PDB file of C-alpha atoms in Angstrom:
ATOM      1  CA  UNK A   1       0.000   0.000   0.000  1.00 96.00           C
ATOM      2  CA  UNK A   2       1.606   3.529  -0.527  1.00 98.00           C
ATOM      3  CA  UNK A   3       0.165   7.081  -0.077  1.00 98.00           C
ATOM      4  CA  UNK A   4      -0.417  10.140  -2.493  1.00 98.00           C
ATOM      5  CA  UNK A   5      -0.869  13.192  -1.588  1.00 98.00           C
ATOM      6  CA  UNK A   6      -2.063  15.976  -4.282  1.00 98.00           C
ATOM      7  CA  UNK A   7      -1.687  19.457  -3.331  1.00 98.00           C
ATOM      8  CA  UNK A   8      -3.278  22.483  -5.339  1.00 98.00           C
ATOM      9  CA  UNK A   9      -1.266  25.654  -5.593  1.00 97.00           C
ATOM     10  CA  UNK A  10      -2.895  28.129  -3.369  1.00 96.00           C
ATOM     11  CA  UNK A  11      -4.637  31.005  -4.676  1.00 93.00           C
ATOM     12  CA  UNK A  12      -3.122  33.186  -6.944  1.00 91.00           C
ATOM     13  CA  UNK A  13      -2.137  36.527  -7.994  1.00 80.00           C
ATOM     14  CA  UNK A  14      -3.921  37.978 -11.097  1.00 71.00           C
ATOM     15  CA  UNK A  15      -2.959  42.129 -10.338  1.00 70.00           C
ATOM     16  CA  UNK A  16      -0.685  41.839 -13.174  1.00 67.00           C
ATOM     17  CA  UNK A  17      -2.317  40.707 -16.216  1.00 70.00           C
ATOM     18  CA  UNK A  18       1.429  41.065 -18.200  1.00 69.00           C
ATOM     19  CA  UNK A  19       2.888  38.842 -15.943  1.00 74.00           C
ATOM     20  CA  UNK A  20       3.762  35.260 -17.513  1.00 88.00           C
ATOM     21  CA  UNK A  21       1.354  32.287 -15.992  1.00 88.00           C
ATOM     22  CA  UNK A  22       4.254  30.536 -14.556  1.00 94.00           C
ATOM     23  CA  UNK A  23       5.475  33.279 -13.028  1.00 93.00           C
ATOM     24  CA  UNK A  24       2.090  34.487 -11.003  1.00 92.00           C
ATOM     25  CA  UNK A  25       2.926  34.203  -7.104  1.00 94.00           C
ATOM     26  CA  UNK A  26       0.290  33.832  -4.527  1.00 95.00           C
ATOM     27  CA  UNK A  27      -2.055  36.307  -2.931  1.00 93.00           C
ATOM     28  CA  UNK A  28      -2.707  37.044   0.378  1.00 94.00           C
ATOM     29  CA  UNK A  29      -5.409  34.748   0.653  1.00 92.00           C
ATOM     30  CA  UNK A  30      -3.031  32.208  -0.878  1.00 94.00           C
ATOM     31  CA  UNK A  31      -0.837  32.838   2.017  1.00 96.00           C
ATOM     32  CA  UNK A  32      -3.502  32.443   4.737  1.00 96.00           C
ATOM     33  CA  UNK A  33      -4.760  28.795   3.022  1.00 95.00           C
ATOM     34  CA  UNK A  34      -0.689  27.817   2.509  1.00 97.00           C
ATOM     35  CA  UNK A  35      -0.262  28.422   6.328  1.00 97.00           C
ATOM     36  CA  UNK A  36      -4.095  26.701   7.459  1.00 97.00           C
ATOM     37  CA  UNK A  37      -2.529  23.874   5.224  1.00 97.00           C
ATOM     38  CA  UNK A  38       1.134  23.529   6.705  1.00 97.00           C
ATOM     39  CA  UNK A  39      -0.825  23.267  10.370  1.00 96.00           C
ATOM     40  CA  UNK A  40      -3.135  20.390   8.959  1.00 96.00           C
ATOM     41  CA  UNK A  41      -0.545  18.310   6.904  1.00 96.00           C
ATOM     42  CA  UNK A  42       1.954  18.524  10.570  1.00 94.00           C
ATOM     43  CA  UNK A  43      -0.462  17.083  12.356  1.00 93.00           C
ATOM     44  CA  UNK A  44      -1.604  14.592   9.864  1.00 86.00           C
ATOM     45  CA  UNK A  45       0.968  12.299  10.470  1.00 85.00           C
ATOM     46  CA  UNK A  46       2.112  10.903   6.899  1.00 93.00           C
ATOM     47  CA  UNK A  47       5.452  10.852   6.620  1.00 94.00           C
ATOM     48  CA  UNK A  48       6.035  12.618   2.853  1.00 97.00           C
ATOM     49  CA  UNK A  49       9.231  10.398   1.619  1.00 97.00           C
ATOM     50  CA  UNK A  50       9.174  12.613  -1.509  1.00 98.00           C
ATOM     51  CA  UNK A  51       8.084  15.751  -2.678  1.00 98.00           C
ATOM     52  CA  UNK A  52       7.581  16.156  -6.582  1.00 98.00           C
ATOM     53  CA  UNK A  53       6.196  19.649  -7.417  1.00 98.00           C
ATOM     54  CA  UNK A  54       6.139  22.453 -10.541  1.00 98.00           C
ATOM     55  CA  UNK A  55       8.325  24.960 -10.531  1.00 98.00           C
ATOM     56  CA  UNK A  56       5.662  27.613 -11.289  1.00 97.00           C
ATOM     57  CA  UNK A  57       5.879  30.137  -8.986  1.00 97.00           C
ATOM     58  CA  UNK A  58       2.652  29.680  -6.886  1.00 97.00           C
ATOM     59  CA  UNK A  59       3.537  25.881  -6.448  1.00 98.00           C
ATOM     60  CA  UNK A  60       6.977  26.893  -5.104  1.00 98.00           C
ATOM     61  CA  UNK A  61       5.570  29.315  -2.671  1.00 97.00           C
ATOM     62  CA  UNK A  62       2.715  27.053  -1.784  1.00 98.00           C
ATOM     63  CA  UNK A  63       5.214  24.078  -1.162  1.00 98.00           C
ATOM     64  CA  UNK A  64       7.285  26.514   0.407  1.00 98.00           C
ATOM     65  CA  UNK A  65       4.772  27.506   3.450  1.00 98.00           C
ATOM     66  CA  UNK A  66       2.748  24.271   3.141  1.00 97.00           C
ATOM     67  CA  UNK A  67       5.265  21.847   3.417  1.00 97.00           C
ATOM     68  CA  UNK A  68       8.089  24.093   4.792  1.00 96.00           C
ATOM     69  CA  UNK A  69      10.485  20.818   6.256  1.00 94.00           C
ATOM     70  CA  UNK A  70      10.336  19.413   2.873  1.00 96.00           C
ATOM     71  CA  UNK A  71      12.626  19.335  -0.278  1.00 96.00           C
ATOM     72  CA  UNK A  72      10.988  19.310  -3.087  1.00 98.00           C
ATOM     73  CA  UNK A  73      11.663  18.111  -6.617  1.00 98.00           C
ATOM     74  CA  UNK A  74      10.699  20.644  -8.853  1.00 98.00           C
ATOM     75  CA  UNK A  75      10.212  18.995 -12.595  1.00 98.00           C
ATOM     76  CA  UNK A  76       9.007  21.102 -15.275  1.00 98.00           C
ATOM     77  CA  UNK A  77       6.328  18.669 -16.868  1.00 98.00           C
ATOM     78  CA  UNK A  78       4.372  19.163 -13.672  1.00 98.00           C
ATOM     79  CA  UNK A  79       3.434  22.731 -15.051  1.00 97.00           C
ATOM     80  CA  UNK A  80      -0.252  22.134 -16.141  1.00 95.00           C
ATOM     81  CA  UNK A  81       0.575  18.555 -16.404  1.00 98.00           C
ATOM     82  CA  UNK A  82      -2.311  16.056 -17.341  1.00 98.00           C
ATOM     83  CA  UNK A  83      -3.085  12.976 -15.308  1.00 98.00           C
ATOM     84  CA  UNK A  84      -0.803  10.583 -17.112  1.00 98.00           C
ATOM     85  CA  UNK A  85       2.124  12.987 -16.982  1.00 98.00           C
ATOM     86  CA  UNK A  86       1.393  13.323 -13.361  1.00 98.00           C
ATOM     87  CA  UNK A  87       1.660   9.497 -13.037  1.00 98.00           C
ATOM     88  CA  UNK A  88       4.256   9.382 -14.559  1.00 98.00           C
ATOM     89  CA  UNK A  89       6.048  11.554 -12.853  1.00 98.00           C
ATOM     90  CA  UNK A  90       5.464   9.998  -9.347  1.00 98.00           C
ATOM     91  CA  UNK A  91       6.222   6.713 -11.094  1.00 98.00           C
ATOM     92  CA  UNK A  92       9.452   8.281 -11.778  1.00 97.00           C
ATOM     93  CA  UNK A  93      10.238   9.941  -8.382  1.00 98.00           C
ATOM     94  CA  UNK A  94       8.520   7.668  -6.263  1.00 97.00           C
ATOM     95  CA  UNK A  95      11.597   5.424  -5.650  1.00 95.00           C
ATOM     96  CA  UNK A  96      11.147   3.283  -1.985  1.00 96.00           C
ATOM     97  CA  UNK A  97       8.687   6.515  -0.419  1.00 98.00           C
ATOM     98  CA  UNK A  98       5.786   4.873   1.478  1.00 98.00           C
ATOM     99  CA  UNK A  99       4.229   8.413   0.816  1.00 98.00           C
ATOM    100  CA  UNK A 100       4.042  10.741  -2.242  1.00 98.00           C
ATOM    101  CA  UNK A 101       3.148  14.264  -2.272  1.00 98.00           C
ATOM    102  CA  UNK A 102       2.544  16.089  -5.995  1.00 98.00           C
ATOM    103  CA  UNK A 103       1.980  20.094  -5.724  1.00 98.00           C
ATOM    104  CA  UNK A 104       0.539  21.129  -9.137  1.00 98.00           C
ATOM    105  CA  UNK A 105      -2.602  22.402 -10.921  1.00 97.00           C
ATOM    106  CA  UNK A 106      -5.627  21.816 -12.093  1.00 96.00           C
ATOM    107  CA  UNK A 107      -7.099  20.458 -14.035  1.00 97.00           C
ATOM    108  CA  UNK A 108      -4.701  17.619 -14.380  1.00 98.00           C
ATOM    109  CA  UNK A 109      -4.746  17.143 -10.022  1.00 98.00           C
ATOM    110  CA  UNK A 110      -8.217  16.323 -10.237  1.00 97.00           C
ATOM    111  CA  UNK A 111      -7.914  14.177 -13.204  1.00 97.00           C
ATOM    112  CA  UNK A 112      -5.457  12.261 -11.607  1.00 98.00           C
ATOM    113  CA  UNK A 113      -8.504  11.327  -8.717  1.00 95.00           C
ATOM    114  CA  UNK A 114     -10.804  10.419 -11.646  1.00 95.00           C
ATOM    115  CA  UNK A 115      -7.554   8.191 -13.437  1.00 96.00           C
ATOM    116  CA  UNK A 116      -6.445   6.808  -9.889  1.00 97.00           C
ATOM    117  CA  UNK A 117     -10.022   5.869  -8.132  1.00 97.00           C
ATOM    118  CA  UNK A 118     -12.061   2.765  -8.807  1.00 90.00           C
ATOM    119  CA  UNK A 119     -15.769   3.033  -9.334  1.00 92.00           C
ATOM    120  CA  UNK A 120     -16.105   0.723  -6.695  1.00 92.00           C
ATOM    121  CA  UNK A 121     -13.943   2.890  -4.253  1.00 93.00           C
ATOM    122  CA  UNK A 122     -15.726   6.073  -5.034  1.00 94.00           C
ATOM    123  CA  UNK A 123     -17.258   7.368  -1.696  1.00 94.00           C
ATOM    124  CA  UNK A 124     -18.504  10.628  -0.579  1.00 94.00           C
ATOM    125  CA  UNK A 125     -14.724  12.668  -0.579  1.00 93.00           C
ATOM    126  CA  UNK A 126     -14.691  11.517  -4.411  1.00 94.00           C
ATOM    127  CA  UNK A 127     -17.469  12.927  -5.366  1.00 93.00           C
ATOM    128  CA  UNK A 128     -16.818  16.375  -3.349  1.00 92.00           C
ATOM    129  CA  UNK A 129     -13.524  16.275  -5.501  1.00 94.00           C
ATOM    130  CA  UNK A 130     -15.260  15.653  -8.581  1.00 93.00           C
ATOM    131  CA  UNK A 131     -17.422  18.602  -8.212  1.00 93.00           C
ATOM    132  CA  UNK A 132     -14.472  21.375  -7.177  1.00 94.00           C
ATOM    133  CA  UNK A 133     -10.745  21.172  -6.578  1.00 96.00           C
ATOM    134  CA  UNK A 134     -10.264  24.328  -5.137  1.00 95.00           C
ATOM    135  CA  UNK A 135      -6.650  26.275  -4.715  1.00 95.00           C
ATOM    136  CA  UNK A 136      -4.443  25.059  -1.654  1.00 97.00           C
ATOM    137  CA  UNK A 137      -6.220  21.693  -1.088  1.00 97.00           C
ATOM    138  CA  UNK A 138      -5.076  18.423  -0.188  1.00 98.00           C
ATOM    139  CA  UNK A 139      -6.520  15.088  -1.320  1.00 98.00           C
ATOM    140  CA  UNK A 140      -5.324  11.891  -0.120  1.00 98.00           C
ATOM    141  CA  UNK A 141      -5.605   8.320  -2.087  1.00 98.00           C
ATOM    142  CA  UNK A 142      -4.566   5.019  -0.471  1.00 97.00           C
ATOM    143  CA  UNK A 143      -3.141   3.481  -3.530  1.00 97.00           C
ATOM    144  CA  UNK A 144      -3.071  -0.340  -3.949  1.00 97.00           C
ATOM    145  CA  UNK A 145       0.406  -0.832  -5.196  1.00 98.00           C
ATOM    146  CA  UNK A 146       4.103  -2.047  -3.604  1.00 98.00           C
ATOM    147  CA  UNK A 147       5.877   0.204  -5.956  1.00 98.00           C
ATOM    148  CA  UNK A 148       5.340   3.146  -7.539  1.00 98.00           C
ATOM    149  CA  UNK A 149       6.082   2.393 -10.895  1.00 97.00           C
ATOM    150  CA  UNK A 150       2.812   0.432 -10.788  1.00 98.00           C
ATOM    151  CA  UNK A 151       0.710   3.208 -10.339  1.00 98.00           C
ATOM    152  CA  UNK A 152      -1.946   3.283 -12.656  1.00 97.00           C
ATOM    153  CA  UNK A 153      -5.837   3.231 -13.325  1.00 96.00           C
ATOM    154  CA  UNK A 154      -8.466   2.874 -10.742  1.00 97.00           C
ATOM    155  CA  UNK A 155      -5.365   1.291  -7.622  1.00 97.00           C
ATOM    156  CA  UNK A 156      -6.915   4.448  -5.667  1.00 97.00           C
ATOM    157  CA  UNK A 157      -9.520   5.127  -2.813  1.00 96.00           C
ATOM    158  CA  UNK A 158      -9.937   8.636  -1.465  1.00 96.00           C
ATOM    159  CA  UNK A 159      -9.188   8.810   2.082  1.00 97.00           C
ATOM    160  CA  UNK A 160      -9.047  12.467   2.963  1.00 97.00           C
ATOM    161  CA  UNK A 161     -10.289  15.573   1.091  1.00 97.00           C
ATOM    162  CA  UNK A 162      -9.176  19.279   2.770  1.00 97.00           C
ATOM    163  CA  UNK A 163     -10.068  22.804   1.485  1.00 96.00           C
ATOM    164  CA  UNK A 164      -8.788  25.290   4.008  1.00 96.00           C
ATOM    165  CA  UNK A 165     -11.995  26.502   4.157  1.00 94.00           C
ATOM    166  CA  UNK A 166     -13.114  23.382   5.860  1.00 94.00           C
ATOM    167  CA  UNK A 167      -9.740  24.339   8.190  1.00 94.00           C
ATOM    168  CA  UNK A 168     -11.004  28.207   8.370  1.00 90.00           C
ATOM    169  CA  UNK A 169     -14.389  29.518   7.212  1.00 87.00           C
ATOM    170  CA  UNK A 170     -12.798  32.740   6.853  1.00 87.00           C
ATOM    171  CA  UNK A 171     -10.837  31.038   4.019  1.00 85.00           C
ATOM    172  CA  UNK A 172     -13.987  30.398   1.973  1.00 83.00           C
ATOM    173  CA  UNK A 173     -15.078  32.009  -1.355  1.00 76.00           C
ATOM    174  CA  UNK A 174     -16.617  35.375  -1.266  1.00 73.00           C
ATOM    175  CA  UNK A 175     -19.917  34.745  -2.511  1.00 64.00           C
TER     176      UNK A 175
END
């Protein structure tokens, strides 16, 4: 059994409508759901063997206040990867980690639950993923493999699913 963790950049800048996508840091609300994160993922207890995350500047300073005791690998495909560059990627990386965590975007993060989960693991976390994966959450899949480079197709079940605004209402959309 192994562990993966995906982790959406938190909520970005968009003052600057010159600035280059991958270049777009985090707002201050970004900030406030990185640090709500960080708290949760300490006291989660998974031990994060590796850290695979895009170098796009809101993924760096999301992984950077999120998962602050953490080196990261920072591998260009990640940026706006798709789910089976995602895979492959942790298939890559994954070496002997019990636990994987993969800091990206969306859409490809969420279509990596919809690849990974098995209809007949779906339960009610999958289905609040399905709908939304907002900025600066965490979803966790218990993944039915002994190595990584098996990773693959409907191996997942959902076992956590963690907006900061669940963490902190202040933290939720303005509606």
């Amino acid at each position: 059994m192994k562990i993966l963790g995906l982790l959406r950049h938190a909520k970005s800048e968009w003052d600057d409508l010159a600035m280059r996508d991958f270049d777009r840091t985090i707002n201050e609300r970004g900030r406030r759901g990185s640090e709500v994160m960080r708290r949760h993922i300490a006291r989660h207890g998974i031990e994060w063997g590796a850290l695979v995350a895009s170098p796009a500047a809101r993924v760096v300073e999301t992984v950077e206040i999120s998962l602050p005791d953490h080196t990261p690998i920072y591998d260009r495909r990640l940026y706006l990867a798709s789910a089976d560059t995602i895979i492959e990627t942790v298939q890559e990386h994954g070496g002997g980690a019990d636990a994987v965590m993969v800091s990206g975007h969306n859409p490809g993060l969420q279509d990596t639950l919809l690849e990974l989960v098995s209809p007949a693991r779906e339960n009610d976390l999958f289905k609040e993923a399905c709908v939304k994966f907002p900025t600066a959450t965490l979803a966790v899949l218990e993944c039915r493999i002994d190595h990584w480079t098996e990773l693959r197709k409907h191996v997942g079940e959902m076992i956590e699913f963690t907006r900061p605004r669940d963490l902190d209402p202040a933290l939720a959309p303005p509606e």
